[in-house]
XYZ file of C-alpha atoms in Angstrom:
636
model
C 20.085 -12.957 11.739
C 18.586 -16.344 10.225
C 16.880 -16.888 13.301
C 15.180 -13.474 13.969
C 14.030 -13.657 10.369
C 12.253 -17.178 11.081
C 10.827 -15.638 14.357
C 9.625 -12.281 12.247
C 8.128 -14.653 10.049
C 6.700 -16.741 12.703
C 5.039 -13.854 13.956
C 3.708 -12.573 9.909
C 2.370 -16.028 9.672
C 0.391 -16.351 13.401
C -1.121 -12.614 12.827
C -2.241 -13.793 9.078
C -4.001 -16.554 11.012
C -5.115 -15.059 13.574
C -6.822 -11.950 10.562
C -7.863 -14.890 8.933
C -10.467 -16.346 11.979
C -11.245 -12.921 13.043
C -12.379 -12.134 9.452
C -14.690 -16.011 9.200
C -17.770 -14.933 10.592
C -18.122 -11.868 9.006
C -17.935 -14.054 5.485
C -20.331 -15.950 6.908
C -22.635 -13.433 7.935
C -22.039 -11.797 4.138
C -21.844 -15.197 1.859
C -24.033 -17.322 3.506
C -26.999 -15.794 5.753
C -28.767 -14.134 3.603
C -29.334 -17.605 1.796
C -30.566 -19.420 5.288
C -34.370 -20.701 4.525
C -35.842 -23.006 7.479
C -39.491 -23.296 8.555
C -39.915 -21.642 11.958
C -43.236 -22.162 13.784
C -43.788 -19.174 16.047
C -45.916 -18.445 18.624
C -46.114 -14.717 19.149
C -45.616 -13.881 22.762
C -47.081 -10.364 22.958
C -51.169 -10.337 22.592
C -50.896 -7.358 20.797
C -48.962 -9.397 17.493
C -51.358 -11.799 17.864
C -54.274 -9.115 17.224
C -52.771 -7.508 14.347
C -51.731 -10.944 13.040
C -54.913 -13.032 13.451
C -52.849 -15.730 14.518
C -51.417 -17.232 17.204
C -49.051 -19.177 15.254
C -46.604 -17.695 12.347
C -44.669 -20.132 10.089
C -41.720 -18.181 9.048
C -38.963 -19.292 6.133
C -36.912 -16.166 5.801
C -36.140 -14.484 8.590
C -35.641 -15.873 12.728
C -32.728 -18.832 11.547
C -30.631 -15.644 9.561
C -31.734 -13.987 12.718
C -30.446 -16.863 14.874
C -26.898 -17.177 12.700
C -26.459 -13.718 13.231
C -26.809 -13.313 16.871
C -24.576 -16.781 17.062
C -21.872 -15.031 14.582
C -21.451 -11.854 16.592
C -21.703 -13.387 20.244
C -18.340 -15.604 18.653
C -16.808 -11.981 17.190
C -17.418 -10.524 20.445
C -15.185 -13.484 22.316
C -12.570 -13.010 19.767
C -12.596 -9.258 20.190
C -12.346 -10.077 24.153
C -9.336 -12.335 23.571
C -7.704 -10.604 20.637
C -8.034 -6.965 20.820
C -5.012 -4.976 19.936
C -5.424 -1.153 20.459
C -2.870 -0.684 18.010
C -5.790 -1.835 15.341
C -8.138 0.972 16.318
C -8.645 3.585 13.742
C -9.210 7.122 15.219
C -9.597 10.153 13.147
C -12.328 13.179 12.976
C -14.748 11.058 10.605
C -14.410 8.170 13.195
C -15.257 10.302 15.961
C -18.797 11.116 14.108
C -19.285 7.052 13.365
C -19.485 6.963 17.000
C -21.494 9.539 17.989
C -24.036 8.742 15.529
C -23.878 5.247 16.545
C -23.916 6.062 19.657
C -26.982 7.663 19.494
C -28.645 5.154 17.147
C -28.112 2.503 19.320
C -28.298 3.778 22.791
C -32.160 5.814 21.739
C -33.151 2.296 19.993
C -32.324 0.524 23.269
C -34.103 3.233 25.715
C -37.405 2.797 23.084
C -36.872 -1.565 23.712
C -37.140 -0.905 27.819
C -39.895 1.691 27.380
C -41.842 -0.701 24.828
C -45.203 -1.548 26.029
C -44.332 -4.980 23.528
C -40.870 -6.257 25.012
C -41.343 -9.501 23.597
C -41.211 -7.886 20.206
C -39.282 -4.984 21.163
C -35.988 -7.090 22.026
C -36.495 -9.786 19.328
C -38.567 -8.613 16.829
C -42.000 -9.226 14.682
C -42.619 -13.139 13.754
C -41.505 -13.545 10.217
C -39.352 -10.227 9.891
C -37.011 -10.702 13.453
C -35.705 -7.262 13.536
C -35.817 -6.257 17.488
C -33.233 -4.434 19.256
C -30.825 -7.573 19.515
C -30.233 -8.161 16.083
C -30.293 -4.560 15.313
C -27.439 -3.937 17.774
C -25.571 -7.250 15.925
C -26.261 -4.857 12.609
C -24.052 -1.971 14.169
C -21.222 -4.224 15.503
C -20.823 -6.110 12.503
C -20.436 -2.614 11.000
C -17.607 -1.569 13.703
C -15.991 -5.110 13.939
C -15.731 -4.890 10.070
C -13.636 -1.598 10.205
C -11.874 -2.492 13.236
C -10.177 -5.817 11.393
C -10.142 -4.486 7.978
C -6.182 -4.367 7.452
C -5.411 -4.093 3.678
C -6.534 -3.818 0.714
C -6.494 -7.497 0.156
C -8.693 -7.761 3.080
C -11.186 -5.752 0.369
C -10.713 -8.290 -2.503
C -11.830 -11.218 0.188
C -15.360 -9.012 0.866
C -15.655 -8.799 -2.951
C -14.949 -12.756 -3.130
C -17.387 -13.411 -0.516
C -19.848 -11.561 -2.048
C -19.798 -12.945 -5.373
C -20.575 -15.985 -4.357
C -23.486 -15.081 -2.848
C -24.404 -13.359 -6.479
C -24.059 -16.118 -8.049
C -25.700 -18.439 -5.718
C -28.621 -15.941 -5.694
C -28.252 -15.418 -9.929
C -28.172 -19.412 -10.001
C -31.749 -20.230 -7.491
C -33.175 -16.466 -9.107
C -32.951 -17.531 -12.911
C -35.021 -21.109 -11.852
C -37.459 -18.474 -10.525
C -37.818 -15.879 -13.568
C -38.238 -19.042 -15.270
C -41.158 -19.925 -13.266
C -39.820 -23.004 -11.322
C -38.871 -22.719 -7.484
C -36.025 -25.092 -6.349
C -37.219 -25.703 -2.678
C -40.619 -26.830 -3.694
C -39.596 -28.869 -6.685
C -36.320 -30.215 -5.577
C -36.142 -33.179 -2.462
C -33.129 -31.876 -0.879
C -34.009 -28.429 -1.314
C -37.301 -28.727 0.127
C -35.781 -31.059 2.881
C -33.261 -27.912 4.034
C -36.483 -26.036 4.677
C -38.849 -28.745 6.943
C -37.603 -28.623 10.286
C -38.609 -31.822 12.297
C -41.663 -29.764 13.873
C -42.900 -29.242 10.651
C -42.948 -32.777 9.211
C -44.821 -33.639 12.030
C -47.503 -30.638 12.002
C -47.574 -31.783 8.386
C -46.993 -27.965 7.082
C -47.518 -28.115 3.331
C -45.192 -25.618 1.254
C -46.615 -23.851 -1.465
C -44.989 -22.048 -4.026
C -45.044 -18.074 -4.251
C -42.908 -17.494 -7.268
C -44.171 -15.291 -9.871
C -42.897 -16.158 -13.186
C -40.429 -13.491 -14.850
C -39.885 -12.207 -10.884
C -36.791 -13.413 -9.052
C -36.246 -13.064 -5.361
C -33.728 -15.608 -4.400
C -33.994 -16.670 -0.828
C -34.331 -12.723 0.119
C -38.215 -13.000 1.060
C -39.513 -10.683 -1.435
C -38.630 -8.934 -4.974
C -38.362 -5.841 -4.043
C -35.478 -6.345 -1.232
C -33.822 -8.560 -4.021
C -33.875 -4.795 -5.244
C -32.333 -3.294 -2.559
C -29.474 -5.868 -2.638
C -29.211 -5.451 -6.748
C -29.072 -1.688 -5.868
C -25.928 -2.089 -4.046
C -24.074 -4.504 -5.988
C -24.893 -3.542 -9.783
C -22.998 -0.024 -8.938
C -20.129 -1.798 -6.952
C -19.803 -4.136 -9.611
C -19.914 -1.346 -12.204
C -17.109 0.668 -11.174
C -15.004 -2.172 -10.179
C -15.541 -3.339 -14.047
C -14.615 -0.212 -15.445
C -11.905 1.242 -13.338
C -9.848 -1.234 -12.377
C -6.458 -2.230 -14.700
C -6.119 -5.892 -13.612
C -7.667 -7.148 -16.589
C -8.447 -10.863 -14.728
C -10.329 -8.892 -12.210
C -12.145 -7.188 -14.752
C -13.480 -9.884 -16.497
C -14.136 -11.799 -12.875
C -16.505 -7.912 -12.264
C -17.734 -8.265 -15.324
C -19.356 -10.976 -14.852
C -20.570 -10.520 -11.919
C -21.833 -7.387 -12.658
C -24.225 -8.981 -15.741
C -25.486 -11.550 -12.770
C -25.934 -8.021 -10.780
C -27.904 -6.616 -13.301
C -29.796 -9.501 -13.633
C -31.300 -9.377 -10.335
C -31.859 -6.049 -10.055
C -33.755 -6.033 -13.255
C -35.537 -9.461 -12.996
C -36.683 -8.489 -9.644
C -38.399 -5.745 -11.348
C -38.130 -3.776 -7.984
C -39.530 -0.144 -8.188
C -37.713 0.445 -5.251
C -34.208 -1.228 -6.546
C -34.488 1.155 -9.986
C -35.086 3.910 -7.448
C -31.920 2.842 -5.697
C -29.403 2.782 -8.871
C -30.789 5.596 -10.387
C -29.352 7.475 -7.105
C -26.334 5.593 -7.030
C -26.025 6.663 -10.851
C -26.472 10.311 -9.872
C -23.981 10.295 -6.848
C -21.432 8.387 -9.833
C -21.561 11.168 -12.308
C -21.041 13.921 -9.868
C -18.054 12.387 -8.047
C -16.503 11.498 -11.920
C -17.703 14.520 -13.422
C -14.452 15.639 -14.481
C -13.639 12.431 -16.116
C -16.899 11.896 -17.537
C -15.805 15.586 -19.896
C -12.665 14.659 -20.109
C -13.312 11.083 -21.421
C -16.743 11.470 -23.052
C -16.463 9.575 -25.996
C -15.936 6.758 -23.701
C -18.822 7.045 -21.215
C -21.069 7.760 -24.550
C -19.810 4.036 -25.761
C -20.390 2.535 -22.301
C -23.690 4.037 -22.202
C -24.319 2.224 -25.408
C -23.332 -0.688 -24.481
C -25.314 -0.824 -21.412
C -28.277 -0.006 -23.173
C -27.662 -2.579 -25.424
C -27.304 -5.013 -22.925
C -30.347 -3.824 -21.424
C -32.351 -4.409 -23.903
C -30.956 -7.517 -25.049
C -32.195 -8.971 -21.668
C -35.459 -7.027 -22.116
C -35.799 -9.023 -25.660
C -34.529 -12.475 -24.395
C -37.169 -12.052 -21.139
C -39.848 -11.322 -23.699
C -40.267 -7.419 -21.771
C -40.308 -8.572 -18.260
C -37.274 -6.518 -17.093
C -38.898 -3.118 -18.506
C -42.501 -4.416 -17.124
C -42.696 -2.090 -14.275
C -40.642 1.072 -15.251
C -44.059 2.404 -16.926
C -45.512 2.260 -13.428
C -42.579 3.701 -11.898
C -42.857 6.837 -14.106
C -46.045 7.154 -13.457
C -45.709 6.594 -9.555
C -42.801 9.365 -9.899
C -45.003 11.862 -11.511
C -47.983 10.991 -9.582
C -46.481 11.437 -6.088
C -44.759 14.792 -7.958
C -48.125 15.968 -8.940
C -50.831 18.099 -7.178
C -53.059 16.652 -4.861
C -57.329 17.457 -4.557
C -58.054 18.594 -1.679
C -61.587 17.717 -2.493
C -60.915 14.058 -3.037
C -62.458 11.695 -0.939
C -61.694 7.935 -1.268
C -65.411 7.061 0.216
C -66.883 7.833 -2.453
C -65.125 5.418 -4.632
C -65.706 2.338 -2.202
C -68.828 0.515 -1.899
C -69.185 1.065 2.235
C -68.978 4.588 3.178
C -69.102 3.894 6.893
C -70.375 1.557 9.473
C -71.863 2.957 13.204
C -73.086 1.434 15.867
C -76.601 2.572 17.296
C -79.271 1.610 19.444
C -77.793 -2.168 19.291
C -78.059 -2.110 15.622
C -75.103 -1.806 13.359
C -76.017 0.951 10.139
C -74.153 -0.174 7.218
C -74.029 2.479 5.116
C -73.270 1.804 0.910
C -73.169 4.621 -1.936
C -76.874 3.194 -2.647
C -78.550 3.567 0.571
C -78.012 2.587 4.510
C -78.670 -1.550 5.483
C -79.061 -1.443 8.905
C -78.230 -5.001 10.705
C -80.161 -6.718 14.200
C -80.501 -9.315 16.116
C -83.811 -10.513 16.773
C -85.160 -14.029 18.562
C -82.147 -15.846 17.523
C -81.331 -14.678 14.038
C -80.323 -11.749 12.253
C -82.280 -9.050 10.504
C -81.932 -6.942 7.947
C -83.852 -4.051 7.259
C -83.273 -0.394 5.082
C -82.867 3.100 7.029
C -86.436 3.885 6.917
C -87.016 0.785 9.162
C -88.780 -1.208 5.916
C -87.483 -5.341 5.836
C -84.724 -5.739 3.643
C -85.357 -10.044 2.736
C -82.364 -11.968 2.802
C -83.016 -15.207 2.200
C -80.414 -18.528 2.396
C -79.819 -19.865 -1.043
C -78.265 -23.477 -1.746
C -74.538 -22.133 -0.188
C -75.881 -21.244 3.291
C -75.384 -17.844 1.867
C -78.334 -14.888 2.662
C -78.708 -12.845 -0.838
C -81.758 -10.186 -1.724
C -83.471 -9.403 -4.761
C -83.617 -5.729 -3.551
C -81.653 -3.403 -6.166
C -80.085 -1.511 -3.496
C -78.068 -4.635 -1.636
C -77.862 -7.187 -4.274
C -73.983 -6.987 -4.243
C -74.161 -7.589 0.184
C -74.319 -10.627 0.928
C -74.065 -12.425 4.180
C -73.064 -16.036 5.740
C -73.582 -17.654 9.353
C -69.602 -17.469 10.485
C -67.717 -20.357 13.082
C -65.137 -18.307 14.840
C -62.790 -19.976 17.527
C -63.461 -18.877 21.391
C -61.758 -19.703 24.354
C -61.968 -22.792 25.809
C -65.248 -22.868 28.632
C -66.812 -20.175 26.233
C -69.799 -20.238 24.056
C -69.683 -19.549 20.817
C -71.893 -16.306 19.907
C -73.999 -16.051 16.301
C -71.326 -14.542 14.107
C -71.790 -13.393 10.477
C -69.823 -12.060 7.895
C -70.337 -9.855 4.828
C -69.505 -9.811 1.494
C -69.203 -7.313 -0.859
C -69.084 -8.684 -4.952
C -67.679 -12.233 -3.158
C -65.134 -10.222 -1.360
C -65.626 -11.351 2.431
C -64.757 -7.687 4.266
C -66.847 -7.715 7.403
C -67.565 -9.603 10.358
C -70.741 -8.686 12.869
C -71.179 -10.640 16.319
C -74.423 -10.659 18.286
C -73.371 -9.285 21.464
C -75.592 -10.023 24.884
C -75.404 -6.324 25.792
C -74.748 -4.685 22.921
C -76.879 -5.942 20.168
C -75.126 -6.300 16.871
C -71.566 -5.109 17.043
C -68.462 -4.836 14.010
C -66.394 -7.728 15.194
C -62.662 -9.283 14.158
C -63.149 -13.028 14.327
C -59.271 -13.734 15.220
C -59.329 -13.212 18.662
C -62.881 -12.506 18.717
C -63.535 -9.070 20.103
C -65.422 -5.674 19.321
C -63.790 -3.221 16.764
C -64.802 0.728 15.731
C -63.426 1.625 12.148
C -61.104 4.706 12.583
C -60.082 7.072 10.725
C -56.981 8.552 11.673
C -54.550 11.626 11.028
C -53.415 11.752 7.416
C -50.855 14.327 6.014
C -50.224 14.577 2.086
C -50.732 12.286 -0.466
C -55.193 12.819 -0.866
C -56.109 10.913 -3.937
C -52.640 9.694 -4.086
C -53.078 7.002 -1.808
C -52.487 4.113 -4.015
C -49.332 5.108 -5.675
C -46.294 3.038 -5.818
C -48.291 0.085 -4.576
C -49.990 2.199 -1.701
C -47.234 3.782 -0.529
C -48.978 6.589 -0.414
C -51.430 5.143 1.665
C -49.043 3.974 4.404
C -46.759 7.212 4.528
C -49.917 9.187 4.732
C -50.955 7.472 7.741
C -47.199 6.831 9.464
C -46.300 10.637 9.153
C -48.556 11.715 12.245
C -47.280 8.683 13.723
C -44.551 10.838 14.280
C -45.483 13.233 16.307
C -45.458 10.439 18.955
C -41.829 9.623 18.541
C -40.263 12.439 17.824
C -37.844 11.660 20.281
C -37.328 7.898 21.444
C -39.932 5.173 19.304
C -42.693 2.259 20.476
C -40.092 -0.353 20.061
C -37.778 -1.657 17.598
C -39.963 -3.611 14.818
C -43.135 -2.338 16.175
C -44.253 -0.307 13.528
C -47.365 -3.019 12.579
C -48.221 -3.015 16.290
C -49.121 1.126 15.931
C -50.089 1.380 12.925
C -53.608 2.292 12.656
C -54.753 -1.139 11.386
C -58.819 -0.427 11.700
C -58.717 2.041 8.934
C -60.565 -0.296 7.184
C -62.335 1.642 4.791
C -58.831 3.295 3.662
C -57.463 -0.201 3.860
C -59.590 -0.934 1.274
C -59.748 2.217 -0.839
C -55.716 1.257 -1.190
C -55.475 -2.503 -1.609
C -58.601 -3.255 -2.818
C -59.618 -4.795 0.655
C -60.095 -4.026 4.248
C -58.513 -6.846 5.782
C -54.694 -6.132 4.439
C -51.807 -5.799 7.708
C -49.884 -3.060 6.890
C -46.903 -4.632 9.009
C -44.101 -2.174 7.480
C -43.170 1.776 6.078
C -42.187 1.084 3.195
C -39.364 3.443 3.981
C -36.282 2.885 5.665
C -36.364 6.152 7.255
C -40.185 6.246 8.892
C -39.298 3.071 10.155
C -36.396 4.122 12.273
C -38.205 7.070 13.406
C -41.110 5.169 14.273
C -39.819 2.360 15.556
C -36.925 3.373 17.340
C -37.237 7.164 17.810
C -36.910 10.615 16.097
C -32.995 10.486 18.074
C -32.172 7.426 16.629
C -32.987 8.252 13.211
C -30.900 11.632 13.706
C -27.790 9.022 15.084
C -28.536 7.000 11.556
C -28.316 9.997 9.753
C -25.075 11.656 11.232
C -23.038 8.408 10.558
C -24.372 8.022 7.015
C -23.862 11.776 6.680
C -20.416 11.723 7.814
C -19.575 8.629 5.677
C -20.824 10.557 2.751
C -19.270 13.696 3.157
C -16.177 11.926 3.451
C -16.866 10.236 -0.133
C -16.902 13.135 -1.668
C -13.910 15.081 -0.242
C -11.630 11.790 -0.660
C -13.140 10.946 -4.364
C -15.186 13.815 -5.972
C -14.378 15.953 -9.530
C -11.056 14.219 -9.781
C -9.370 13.503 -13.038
C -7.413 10.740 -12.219
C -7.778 7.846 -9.534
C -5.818 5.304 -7.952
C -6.644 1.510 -7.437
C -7.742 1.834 -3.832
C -9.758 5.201 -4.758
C -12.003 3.308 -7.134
C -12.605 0.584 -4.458
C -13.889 3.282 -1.993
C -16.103 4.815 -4.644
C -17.202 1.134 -5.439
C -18.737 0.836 -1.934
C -20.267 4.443 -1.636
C -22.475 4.221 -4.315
C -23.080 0.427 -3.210
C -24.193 2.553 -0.101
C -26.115 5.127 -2.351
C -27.806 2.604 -3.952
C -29.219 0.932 -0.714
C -30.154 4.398 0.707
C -31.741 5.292 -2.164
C -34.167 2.018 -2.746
C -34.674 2.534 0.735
C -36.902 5.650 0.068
C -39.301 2.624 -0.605
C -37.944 -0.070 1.378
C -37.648 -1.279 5.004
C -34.438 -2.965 6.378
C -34.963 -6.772 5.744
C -32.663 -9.079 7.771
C -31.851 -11.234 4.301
C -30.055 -7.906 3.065
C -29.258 -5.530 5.527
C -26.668 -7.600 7.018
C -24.757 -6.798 3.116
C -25.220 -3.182 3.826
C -23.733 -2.871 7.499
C -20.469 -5.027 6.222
C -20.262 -2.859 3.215
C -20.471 0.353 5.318
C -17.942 -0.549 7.637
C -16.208 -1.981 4.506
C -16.574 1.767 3.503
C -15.271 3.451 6.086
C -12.413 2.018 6.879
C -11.193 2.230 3.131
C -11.889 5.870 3.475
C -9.901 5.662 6.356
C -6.807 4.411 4.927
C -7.193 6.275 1.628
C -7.152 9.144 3.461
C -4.137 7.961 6.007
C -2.118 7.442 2.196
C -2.803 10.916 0.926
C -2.098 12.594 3.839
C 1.332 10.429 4.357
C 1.469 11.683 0.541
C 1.150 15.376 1.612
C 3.930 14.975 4.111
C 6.129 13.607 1.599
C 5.772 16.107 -0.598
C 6.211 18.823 2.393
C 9.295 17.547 3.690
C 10.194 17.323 0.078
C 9.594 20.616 -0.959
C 11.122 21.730 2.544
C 14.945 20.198 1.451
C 14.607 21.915 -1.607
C 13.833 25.417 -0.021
C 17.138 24.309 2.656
């Protein structure tokens, strides 16, 4: 007897190991990748990146090492699954059965858009500086389905929640430096010494700062994807504080929730408020029986959240609160009627720009320059043929006294050729000190609108716009970019140009509605701004439908399992934890892309999800059987 108990024991022990390694890189992956920062010095291998770019070299910080870790992580989860597997562990059940078909579909329409890409380069590995290609979005949905696959118990739960506290409070620790106006890896030796790779001590790569004071990002590449990550864990947080009994745990939530809140408010992401104010929404209708029933309660913790609210709006001196003004008036702005009469042209200084009879014909709200080439030089003259004089003043830069063109102003331009090449006469244009324009003269062509990096002719376009006329600068041009990535569409309605394409087909010489929206022509609109155009963009029409089933089914199961209940069990709460950690993400994601510094969280978390849904739903039905077989041997 004493020796089958040791060899029971034996065998606990080896299988607590065994969950143990299986469960290591998937901490990893959640605690510890998104804070990877290392200079990467890229050289873009399809010409197309380099075009949009202007560079043949990108120095990325954020992105291709987490990149790198991940793809490392999940080739060692894939050996263990090899050596491990147990079918025993698989969980099968209806919902399941929807996981896969919409994963299914998500992954095998993103890979049929990578081998169809006219980028593969960028198709399989993604853009420089964002490395979301096909490989690393296929890592995304296996961490998801390794994560339910080993998630055992409950306690397995409690590790995630560990794991991801530390990274809160790493990123609460490295964000409050920031609010505070002073960034770590610039200021610090051995910060800044985690960062230089070898390569770029010797290119002698300066770093420069980007931190905006009373703005926290942590080492998640930009304040508004701090949002989406402070979407997710302020509502996990939240419910975790106030549901569970353990009053240890509690207070351990509780703080980790005021950290929480503290990024998703010091980011002073749009797109994070967006995010909790839809995990908030989802919360009340899945309690709303509780909220009644306990009222007095939620009206105190309302209170008191308020409170603390504005206690950290009075102790950042109204930085937290800083953007919500703008946010209401994005809302009611992209809510709001649009003129059809509106036309941005008229509120630029360069209405258009066409190419005729060798000469380029600028044309401005106060009349039409019209730019040549003539024995070696340029010249400028008005539409009714009359000299326009430019003359060079002490800068090298050509300025007029005439009324009409006083705010043009022009300057001989050095662009790099290819090697063999000669260099052509290449100036560019300025409007009010804003450099905007480039013009080459061309042997054949006379004068022609050029883009100095690689040097080549461009047209401006105009392209297909649906919605959003007069709207286009809302929610920090947003408008703009959906505007111009909805008949984008049309294209990939069913299988996309590529995973991380988008930037690559984007209409990038809309420079005149470039400008109209940023304030300049020469922005790169390299991303949607939605998580959802993205997919469909990138990837396909399908793929976003595959998204969108396994989401959907994970949702509907939320809400059968947890909704307008009065009472809730330990385990309960935890699932409802992670759905609106899920909402929340979804949500800010209305305005955000998937960034690989936080979408990693999100997968885990899903398949975090869904296997607690699982097994809640595996203990209520054992539950209903109970009480059947009781109520059976009564009725014998």
């Amino acid at each position: 007897m004493g020796s089958e108990l040791t060899r029971k024991e034996k065998i606990e022990k080896q299988e607590q190991l065994i969950n143990k390694i299986m469960w290591l890189p998937v901490f990893i992956i959640l605690g510890i990748v998104p804070l990877i920062m290392r200079i990467l010095i890229i050289s873009p291998k399809d010409e197309k990146v380099i075009d949009v770019l202007n560079s043949a070299e990108v120095v990325d910080i954020y992105s291709n090492f987490k990149a790198t870790a991940i793809i490392v992580l999940c080739a060692i989860m894939l050996v263990m699954l090899f050596l491990l597997f147990d079918k025993q562990k698989i969980k099968i059940d209806s919902t399941i059965k929807y996981y896969l078909l919409g994963g299914g579909l998500f992954i095998g329409v993103s890979l049929i858009a990578t081998l169809l890409s006219k980028y593969p380069h960028t198709s399989w590995w993604g853009m420089p500086d964002r490395a979301e290609g096909f490989v690393v979005i296929a890592c995304y949905l296996f961490i998801m389905g390794y994560t339910l696959y080993i998630f055992k118990t409950y306690r397995d739960y409690n590790n995630i929640i560990g794991v991801l506290s530390f990274l809160v409070i790493i990123s609460t620790i490295i964000g409050a430096f920031q609010y505070f106006g002073h960034d770590l890896f610039m200021e610090v030796d051995f910060f800044k010494n985690l960062l230089l790779t070898e390569e770029a001590k010797e290119l002698g790569i300066n770093l420069t700062s980007s931190i905006e004071s009373g703005k926290v990002f942590g080492t998640m590449f930009h304040y508004n994807y701090m949002g989406s990550f402070g979407a997710m864990v302020v509502p996990l947080f939240g419910i975790l504080t106030l549901f569970l009994k353990n009053g240890r745990y509690k207070i351990l939530c509780g703080i980790m929730l005021l950290c929480s809140m503290f990024l998703l408010f010091g980011s002073t992401s749009r797109a994070g408020l967006i995010g909790f104010a839809c995990s908030t929404l989802v919360g009340i209708c899945i309690f709303a029986k509780k909220i009644i029933k306990k009222w007095k309660i939620v009206l105190s913790i309302m209170i008191i959240f308020i409170a603390v609210l504005f206690g950290f709006d009075f102790i950042t001196k109204g930085t937290i609160f800083s953007r919500v003004p703008t946010l209401m008036n994005d809302i009611l702005g992209f809510f709001g009627s649009s003129d059809e009469n509106f036309d941005y042209k008229d509120y630029i200084q360069i209405r258009d720009i066409t190419h005729e009879d060798q000469k380029e014909k600028i044309v401005l709200q106060t009349g039409t320059l019209v730019l040549s080439h003539i024995n070696g030089g340029f010249y400028f003259e008005d539409e009714q043929g009359s000299k326009v004089d430019y003359v060079q003043d002490s800068t090298g830069t050509y300025v007029t006294d005439d009324v009409r063109f006083k705010d043009i102003t022009f300057k001989n331009a050095i662009v790099p050729v290819s090697e063999g090449q000669s260099s052509p006469d290449v100036i560019s244009m300025s409007v009010n000190g804003l450099r905007v324009f480039y013009f080459m003269a061309s042997t054949n062509d006379g004068v022609v609108l050029c883009d100095p990096i690689p040097l080549q002719v461009i047209e401006l376009e105009e392209p297909e716009t649906v919605g959003f006329k007069g709207k286009e600068r809302l929610g920090s041009a947003r408008g703009y970019i959906w505007s111009r990535s909805i008949p984008m569409m049309k294209d990939t309605l069913l299988v996309g140009h590529g995973p991380d394409t988008y930037a690559l087909e984007f209409p990038q010489e809309d420079y005149l509605g470039k400008w109209w929206a940023y304030d300049t022509p020469n922005m790169i609109v390299d991303k949607a701004h939605n998580l959802y155009l993205a997919i469909a963009i990138n990837q396909g029409g399908l793929a976003l439908l595959g998204f969108l089933i396994m989401i959907g089914a994970y949702m509907i199961q939320s809400f059968k399992l947890y909704a307008l209940k009065t009472d809730y069990e330990a385990n309960e709460i935890r699932g409802i934890a992670v759905t609106l950690a899920i909402v929340g993400y979804l949500g800010a994601g209305i305005f955000n892309d998937s960034i690989i510094s936080v979408a990693p969280v999100f997968w885990i978390l899903l398949g975090t999800g869904m296997a607690v849904n699982y097994y809640v739903n595996q203990d209520r039905k054992q539950a209903e059987k109970k009480i059947n077989k009781v109520i059976q041997l009564k009725r014998s």
